[in-house]
PDB file of C-alpha atoms in Angstrom:
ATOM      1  CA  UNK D   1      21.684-130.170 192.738  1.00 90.00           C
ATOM      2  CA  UNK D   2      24.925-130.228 194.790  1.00 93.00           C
ATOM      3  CA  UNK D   3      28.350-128.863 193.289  1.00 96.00           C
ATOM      4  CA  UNK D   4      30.980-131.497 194.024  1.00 97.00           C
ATOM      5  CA  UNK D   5      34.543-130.568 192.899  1.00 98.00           C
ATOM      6  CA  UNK D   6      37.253-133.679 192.605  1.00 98.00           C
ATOM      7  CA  UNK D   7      40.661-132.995 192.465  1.00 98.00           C
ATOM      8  CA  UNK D   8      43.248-135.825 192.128  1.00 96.00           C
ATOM      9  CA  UNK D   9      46.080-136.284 189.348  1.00 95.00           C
ATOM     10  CA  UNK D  10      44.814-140.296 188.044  1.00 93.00           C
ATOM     11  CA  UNK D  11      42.088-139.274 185.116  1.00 92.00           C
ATOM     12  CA  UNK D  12      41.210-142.383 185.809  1.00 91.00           C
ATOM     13  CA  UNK D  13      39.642-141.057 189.486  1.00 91.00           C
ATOM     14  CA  UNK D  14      38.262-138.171 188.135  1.00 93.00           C
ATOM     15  CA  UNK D  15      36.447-140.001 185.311  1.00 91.00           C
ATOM     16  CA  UNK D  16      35.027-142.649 188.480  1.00 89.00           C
ATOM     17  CA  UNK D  17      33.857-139.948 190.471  1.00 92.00           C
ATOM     18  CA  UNK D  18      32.286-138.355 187.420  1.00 91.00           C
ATOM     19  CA  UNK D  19      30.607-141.556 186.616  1.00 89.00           C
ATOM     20  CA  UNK D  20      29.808-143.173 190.355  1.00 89.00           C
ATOM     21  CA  UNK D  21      27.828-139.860 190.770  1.00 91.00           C
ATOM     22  CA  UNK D  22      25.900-139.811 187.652  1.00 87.00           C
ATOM     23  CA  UNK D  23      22.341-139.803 188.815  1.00 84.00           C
ATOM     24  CA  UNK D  24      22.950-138.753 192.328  1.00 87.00           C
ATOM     25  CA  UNK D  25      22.268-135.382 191.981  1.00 88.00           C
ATOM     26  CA  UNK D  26      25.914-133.959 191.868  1.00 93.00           C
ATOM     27  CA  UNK D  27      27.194-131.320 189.277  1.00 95.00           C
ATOM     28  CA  UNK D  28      30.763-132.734 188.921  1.00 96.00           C
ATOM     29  CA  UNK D  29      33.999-130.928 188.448  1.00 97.00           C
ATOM     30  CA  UNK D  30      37.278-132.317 187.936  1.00 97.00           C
ATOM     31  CA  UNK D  31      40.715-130.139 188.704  1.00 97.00           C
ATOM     32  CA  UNK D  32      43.894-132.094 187.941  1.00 96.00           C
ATOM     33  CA  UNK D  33      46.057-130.655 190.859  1.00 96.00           C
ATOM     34  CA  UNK D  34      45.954-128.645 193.681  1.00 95.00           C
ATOM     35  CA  UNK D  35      46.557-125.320 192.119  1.00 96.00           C
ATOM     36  CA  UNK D  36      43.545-125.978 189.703  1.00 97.00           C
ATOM     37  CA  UNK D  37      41.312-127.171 192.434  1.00 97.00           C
ATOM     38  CA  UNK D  38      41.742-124.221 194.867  1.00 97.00           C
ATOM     39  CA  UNK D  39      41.239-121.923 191.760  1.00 96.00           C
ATOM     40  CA  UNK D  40      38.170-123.595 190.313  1.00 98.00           C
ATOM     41  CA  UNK D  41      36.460-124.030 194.153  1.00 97.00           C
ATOM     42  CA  UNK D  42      36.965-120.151 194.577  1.00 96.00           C
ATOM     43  CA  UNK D  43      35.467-119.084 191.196  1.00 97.00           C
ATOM     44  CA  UNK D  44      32.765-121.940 191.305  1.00 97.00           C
ATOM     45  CA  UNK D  45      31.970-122.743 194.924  1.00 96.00           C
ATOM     46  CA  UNK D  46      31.305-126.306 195.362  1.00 97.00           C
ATOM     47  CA  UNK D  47      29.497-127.694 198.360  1.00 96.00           C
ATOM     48  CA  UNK D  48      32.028-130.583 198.784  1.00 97.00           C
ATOM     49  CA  UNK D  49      35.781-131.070 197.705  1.00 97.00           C
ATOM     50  CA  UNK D  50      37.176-134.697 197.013  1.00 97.00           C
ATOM     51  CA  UNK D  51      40.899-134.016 197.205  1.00 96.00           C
ATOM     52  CA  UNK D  52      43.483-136.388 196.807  1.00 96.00           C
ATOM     53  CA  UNK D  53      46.084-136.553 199.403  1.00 95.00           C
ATOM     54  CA  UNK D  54      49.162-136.910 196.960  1.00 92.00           C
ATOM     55  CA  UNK D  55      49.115-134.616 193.740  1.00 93.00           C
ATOM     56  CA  UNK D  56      51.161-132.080 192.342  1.00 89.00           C
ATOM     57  CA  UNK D  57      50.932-128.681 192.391  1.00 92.00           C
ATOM     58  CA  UNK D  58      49.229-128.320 196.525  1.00 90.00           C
ATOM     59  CA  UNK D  59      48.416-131.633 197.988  1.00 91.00           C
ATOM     60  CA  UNK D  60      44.301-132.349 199.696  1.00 94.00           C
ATOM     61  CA  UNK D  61      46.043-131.387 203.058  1.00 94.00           C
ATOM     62  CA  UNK D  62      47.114-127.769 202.096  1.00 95.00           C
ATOM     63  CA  UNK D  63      43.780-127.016 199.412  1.00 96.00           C
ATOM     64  CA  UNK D  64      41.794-128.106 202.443  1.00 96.00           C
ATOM     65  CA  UNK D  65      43.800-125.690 205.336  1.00 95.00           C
ATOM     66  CA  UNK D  66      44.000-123.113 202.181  1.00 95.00           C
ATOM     67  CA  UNK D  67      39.887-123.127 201.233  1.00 95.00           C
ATOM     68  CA  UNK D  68      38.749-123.685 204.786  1.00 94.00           C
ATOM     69  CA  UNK D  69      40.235-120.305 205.978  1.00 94.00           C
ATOM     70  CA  UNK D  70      39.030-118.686 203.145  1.00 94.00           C
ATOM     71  CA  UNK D  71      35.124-117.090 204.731  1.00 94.00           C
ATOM     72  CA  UNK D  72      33.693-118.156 201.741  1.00 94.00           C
ATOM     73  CA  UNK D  73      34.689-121.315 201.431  1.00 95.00           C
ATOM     74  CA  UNK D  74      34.996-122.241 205.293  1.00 93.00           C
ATOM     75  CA  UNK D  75      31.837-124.768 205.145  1.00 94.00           C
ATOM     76  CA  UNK D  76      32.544-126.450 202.546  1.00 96.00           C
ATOM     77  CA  UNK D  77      32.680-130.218 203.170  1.00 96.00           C
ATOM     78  CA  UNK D  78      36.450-131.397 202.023  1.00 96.00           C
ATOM     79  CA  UNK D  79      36.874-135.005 202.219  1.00 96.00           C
ATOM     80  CA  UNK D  80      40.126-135.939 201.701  1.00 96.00           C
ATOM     81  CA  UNK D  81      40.971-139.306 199.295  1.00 95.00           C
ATOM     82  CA  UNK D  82      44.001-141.769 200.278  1.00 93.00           C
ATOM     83  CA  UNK D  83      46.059-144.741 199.478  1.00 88.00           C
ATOM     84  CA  UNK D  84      45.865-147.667 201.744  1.00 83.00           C
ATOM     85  CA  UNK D  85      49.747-146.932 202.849  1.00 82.00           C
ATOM     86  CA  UNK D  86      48.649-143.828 204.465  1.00 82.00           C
ATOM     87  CA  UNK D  87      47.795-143.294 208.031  1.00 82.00           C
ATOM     88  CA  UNK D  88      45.141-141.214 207.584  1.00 86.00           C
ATOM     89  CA  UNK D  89      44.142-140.141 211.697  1.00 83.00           C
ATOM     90  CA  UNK D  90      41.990-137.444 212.846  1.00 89.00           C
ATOM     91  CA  UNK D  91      44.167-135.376 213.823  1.00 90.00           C
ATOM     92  CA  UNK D  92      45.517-135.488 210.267  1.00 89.00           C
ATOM     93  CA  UNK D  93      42.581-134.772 209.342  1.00 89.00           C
ATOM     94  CA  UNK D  94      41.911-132.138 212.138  1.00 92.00           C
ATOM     95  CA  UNK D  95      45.008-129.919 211.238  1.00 92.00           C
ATOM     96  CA  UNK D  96      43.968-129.165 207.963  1.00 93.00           C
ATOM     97  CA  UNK D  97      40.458-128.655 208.815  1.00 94.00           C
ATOM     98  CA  UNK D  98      39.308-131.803 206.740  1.00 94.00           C
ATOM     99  CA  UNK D  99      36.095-133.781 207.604  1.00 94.00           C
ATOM    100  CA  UNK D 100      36.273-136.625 206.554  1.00 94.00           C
ATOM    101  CA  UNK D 101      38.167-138.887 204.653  1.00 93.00           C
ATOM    102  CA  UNK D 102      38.001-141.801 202.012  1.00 93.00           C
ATOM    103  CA  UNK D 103      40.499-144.963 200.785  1.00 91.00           C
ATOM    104  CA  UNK D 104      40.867-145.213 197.233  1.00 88.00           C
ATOM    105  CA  UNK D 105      40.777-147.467 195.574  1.00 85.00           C
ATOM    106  CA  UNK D 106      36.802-147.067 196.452  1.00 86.00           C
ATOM    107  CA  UNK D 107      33.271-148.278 195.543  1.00 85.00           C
ATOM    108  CA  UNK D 108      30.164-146.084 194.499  1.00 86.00           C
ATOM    109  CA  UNK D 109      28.376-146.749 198.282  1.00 86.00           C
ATOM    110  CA  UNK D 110      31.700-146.104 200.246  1.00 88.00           C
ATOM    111  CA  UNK D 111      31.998-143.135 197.997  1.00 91.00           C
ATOM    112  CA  UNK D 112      28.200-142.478 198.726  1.00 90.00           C
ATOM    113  CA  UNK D 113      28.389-143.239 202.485  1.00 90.00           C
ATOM    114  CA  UNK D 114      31.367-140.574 203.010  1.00 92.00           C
ATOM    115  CA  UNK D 115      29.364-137.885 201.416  1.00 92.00           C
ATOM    116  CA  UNK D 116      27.672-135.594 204.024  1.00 87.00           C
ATOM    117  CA  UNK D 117      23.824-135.835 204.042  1.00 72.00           C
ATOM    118  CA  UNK D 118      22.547-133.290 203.085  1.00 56.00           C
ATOM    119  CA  UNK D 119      23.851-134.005 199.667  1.00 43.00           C
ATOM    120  CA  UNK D 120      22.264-137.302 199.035  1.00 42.00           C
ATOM    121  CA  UNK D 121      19.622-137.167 200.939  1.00 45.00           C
ATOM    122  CA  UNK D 122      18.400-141.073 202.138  1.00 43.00           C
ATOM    123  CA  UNK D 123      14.452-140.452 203.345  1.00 41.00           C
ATOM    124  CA  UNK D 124      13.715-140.372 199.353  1.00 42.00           C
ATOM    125  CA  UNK D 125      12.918-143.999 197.808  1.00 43.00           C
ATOM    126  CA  UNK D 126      14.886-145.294 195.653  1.00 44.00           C
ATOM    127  CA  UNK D 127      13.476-145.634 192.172  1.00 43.00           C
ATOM    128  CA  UNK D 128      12.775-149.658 190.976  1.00 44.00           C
ATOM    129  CA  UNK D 129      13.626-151.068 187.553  1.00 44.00           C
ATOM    130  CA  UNK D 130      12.385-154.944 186.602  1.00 42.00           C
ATOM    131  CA  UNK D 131      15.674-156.953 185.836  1.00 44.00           C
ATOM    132  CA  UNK D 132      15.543-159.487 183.215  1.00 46.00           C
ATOM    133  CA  UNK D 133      13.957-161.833 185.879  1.00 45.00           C
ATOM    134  CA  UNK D 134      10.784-159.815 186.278  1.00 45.00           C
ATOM    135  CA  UNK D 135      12.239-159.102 189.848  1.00 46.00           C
ATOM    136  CA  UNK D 136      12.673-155.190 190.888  1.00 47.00           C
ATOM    137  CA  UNK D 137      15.688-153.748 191.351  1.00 48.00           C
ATOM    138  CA  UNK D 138      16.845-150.558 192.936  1.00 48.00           C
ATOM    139  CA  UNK D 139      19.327-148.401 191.511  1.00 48.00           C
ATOM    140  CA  UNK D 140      21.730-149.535 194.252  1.00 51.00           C
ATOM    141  CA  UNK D 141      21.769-152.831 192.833  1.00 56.00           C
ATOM    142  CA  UNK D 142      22.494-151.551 188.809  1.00 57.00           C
ATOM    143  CA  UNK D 143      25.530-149.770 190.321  1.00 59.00           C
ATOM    144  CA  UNK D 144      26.189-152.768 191.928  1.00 62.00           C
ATOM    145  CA  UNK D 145      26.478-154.417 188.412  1.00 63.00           C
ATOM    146  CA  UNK D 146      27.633-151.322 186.522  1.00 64.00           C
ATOM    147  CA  UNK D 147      31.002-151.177 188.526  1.00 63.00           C
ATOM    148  CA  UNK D 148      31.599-155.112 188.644  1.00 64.00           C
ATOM    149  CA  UNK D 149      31.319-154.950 184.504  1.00 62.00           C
ATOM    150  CA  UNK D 150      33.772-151.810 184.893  1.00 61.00           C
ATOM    151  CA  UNK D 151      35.652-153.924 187.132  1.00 62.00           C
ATOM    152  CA  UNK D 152      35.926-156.667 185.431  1.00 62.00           C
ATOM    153  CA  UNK D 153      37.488-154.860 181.807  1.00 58.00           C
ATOM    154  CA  UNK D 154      39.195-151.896 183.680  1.00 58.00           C
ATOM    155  CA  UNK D 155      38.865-148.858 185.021  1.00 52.00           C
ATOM    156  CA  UNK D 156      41.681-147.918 181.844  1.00 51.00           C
ATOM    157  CA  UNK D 157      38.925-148.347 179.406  1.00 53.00           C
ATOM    158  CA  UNK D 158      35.973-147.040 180.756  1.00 53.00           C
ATOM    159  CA  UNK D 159      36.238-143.433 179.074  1.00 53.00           C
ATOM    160  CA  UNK D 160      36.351-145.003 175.792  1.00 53.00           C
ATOM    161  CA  UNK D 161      33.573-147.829 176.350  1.00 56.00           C
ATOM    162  CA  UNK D 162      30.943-147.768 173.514  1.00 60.00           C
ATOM    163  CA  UNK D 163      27.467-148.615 175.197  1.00 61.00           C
ATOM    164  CA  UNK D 164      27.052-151.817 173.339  1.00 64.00           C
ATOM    165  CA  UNK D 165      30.430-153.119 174.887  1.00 66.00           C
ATOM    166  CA  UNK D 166      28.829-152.431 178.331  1.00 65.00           C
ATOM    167  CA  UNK D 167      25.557-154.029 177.399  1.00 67.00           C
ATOM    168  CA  UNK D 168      27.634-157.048 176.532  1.00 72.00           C
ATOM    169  CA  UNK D 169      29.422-157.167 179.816  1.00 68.00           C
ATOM    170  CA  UNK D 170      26.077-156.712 181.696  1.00 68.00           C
ATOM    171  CA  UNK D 171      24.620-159.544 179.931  1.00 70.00           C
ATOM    172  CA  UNK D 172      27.590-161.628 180.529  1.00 70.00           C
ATOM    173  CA  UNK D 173      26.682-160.779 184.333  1.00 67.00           C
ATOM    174  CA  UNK D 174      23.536-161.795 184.033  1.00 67.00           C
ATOM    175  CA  UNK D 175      23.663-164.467 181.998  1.00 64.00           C
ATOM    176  CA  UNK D 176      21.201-162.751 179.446  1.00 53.00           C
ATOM    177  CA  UNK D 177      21.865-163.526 175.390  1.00 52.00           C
ATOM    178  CA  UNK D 178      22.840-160.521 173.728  1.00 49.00           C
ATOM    179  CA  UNK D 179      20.155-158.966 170.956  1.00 54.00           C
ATOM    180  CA  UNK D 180      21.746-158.526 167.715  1.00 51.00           C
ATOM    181  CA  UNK D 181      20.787-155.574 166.249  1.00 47.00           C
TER     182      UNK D 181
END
């Protein structure tokens, strides 16, 4: 399992991350700022940083220059989250010893695609499910509908969604009647 920490100031990232990875393989972490991030990566070690580029307390710029000259720390994978307003180049990305980088807002396979491979490694198959048309889906394709449901009601809410709201919204998506229970 792969240690990813996340460190951005919106709860409402940290809780996405937390839940886009779900089932991916990732032990997730979340650190509210800067200061908290570089702490918790030093005492825990994770094997890639998410790091928001605007955040109190040490931006993703200086946490990634500040943990990348750090020996124990110096291969860690920091990818480095940003709004659409910001030019994010590679030499930004360069000088503070980033590797990659990722737009927010973001989806599950951008998020997914950006992470290096090692940590989600694509030669395994993808498990199947049947869908409520007898055809099988792939776990790509229940994210797919997971996030358009979350989508569709809010990122806001999704901390306090009860599962039978989110069965409702799925069946609403696929045009399933709900079972009263």
């Amino acid at each position: 399992m792969q240690k990813l920490l996340v460190a951005d100031d919106s709860p409402t990232i940290l809780r996405a991350v937390e839940l886009a990875l779900k089932g991916h393989d990732y032990e997730v972490k979340k650190a509210l700022n800067g200061q908290e991030a570089f702490s918790l990566a030093r005492e825990w070690r994770p094997d890639v940083i998410l790091a928001d580029t605007n955040m109190p307390e040490g931006d993703g710029f200086s946490l990634s220059l500040n943990l990348k000259n750090l020996r124990e720390l110096k291969n860690t994978y920091v990818i480095l989250l940003h709004s659409s307003s910001e030019n994010m180049t590679q030499e930004k990305l360069k000088s503070c010893l980033a590797d990659d980088s990722l737009m927010k807002p973001f989806n599950v396979s951008s998020l997914i695609e950006v992470l290096p491979k090692k940590a989600h490694e694509e030669d395994s198959p993808s498990p199947q499910v049947l869908s409520p048309q007898g055809r099988g889906w792939h776990y790509s394709d229940i994210e797919k509908v997971a996030l358009e449901v979350i989508e569709r009601i809010g990122w806001e809410v999704v901390p306090r969604l009860s599962e039978k709201i989110i069965r409702e919204e799925l069946n609403k998506i696929l045009k399933k009647p709900t079972a009263s229970k």
